Amino acid sequence: MSAKGDLVYAWATNALIREKGESGGAVTALLKFALDEKMVDAVLGVKKGADIYDARPVLITDPDEVIETAGTILGGTLLLSKLFGKYLDGAKDLKIAAALKGCDVMGVYEQAKRRQVNLDNVLMIGLNCGGATTPAMMKRIMSEVFEVDPDSVRKETMYKGHLHIIYDGQQKDISIPKLEEAGYGRRSNCRRCRMKIPRQADLACGQWGVKEEMVGKATFVEVCSQRGAELIDRALEAGAVGIKVPDASCIKARKRREEAILDLADKWRKRDFEPLSSSKERLRMIIEETSRCIKCYTCVEVCPALFNTIKPYITAFPGKVPPELGFHLLRYSHVADSCIDCGQCEDLCPMDIPNALFMHAMEADLEELYGYHAGEDMSLPAVAITEEPDMTD
Ligand code: SF4
Ligand code: SF4
Ligand code: SF4
């Protein structure tokens, strides 16, 4: 019997899933099993679209189609959290299993606090995540750094701090710090991200800690909830997955890997936040950058830490483009202590305004002040528990 806190190696017993899936296909096998056994009504996942740079969300109800979500797409910057509320009625009546990166899980938590998602109906299989790169940047890396035709690349993976590619039957790799020093690489929010192993999910899965001879053949799984333990036990009993207890040395190696990537995140935070350390300079940068805003409302619409409404922004700031600074300050005040640094407001801003940087810098300051960690537990943000003083006599 598995229990919260257990650590196992797992792999799919189905040969096709093992072949198509990342790290032995355990995640795909578990999602398929949950759907096969009607533990859930649907699987929300991401599949390859037109090419390896195109990540598309997909809702699957046929277990045989789950295999289409196998594998990793590093050039995809989707956030799945808001899809629950926008298209799936917040999982109110539908039980959904999903494979989610750290920012997806954090976003689901923030949405759940705002009653946009029913957490009881969401089975979360968390994925280790070293970071994602925009499709445009990934294509530049292929052509400018690796000097290969982006269309010839069949697979990209991050492993042991390196980006590896397979193209035309050949392989190349480069160290990620080296790539990033040269101005390429992961999105800036990903570089600052500390949610590399999402233990708020039911299971946290990935390759960190898989021993050398099992790399590509097994997934390291942390059991993070009773529901996750039940899924593993039932899948094992039905023969959908195989499992093995990892050696102590592999558990230590996983810890070292996590610590190394968290150290790197802290370095990037220091570097990115340094120019914002003076309040005057921060305000000057915010005024200057937001002066390009065309008030498209995208940053409001995509943010998982905001309610699904742009009405207050339309009502409070009608007509004018660019909007007054207050438009941005209103958004900042709504999200300042809840920003999960998912990067969506920056990725999708048509004017390349570094929204996520400003928001994340504020969240980091407030995290220090209040000790509130957005997206990590279900406690409410400080702004939600602050009582307005009664000003009437
Ligand atoms: Fe991964 Fe964190 Fe980037 Fe999300 S924000 S894609 S979890 S590194
Ligand atoms: Fe302005 Fe960019 Fe937000 Fe659009 S996404 S409202 S341009 S800051
Ligand atoms: Fe994500 Fe931007 Fe919202 Fe922060 S403010 S949670 S980075 S969309």
JSON list of C-alpha atoms and ligand atoms in Angstrom, two decimals, residues 79 189 299 302-306 331 335 338-346 355-357 359-360, ligand 3:
[
{"chain": "A", "resi": 79, "resn": "LEU", "atom": "CA", "xyz": [-0.97, 27.65, -18.82]},
{"chain": "A", "resi": 189, "resn": "ASN", "atom": "CA", "xyz": [9.73, 34.05, -15.39]},
{"chain": "A", "resi": 299, "resn": "CYS", "atom": "CA", "xyz": [-2.94, 40.61, -19.11]},
{"chain": "A", "resi": 302, "resn": "VAL", "atom": "CA", "xyz": [-5.07, 35.43, -18.78]},
{"chain": "A", "resi": 303, "resn": "CYS", "atom": "CA", "xyz": [-4.02, 35.94, -15.15]},
{"chain": "A", "resi": 304, "resn": "PRO", "atom": "CA", "xyz": [-4.93, 32.92, -13.00]},
{"chain": "A", "resi": 305, "resn": "ALA", "atom": "CA", "xyz": [-4.78, 35.07, -9.88]},
{"chain": "A", "resi": 306, "resn": "LEU", "atom": "CA", "xyz": [-7.57, 37.36, -11.10]},
{"chain": "A", "resi": 331, "resn": "ARG", "atom": "CA", "xyz": [-4.23, 45.19, -11.61]},
{"chain": "A", "resi": 335, "resn": "VAL", "atom": "CA", "xyz": [-2.69, 40.43, -7.86]},
{"chain": "A", "resi": 338, "resn": "SER", "atom": "CA", "xyz": [-1.04, 36.28, -5.43]},
{"chain": "A", "resi": 339, "resn": "CYS", "atom": "CA", "xyz": [1.12, 36.44, -8.55]},
{"chain": "A", "resi": 340, "resn": "ILE", "atom": "CA", "xyz": [2.50, 32.97, -9.25]},
{"chain": "A", "resi": 341, "resn": "ASP", "atom": "CA", "xyz": [5.00, 34.21, -11.84]},
{"chain": "A", "resi": 342, "resn": "CYS", "atom": "CA", "xyz": [3.43, 32.13, -14.60]},
{"chain": "A", "resi": 343, "resn": "GLY", "atom": "CA", "xyz": [4.57, 34.66, -17.21]},
{"chain": "A", "resi": 344, "resn": "GLN", "atom": "CA", "xyz": [1.32, 34.69, -19.18]},
{"chain": "A", "resi": 345, "resn": "CYS", "atom": "CA", "xyz": [0.72, 38.46, -18.82]},
{"chain": "A", "resi": 346, "resn": "GLU", "atom": "CA", "xyz": [4.16, 39.06, -20.30]},
{"chain": "A", "resi": 355, "resn": "ASN", "atom": "CA", "xyz": [4.28, 42.66, -16.75]},
{"chain": "A", "resi": 356, "resn": "ALA", "atom": "CA", "xyz": [5.35, 39.42, -15.07]},
{"chain": "A", "resi": 357, "resn": "LEU", "atom": "CA", "xyz": [8.60, 40.98, -13.91]},
{"chain": "A", "resi": 359, "resn": "MET", "atom": "CA", "xyz": [4.17, 41.61, -10.69]},
{"chain": "A", "resi": 360, "resn": "HIS", "atom": "CA", "xyz": [6.62, 38.99, -9.51]},
{"chain": "B", "resi": 3, "resn": "SF4", "atom": "FE1", "xyz": [0.89, 35.14, -14.10]},
{"chain": "B", "resi": 3, "resn": "SF4", "atom": "FE2", "xyz": [1.15, 37.72, -14.69]},
{"chain": "B", "resi": 3, "resn": "SF4", "atom": "FE3", "xyz": [-0.92, 36.89, -13.24]},
{"chain": "B", "resi": 3, "resn": "SF4", "atom": "FE4", "xyz": [1.53, 36.89, -12.20]},
{"chain": "B", "resi": 3, "resn": "SF4", "atom": "S1", "xyz": [0.36, 38.67, -12.81]},
{"chain": "B", "resi": 3, "resn": "SF4", "atom": "S2", "xyz": [0.02, 35.26, -12.03]},
{"chain": "B", "resi": 3, "resn": "SF4", "atom": "S3", "xyz": [2.79, 36.37, -13.98]},
{"chain": "B", "resi": 3, "resn": "SF4", "atom": "S4", "xyz": [-0.49, 36.36, -15.38]}
]
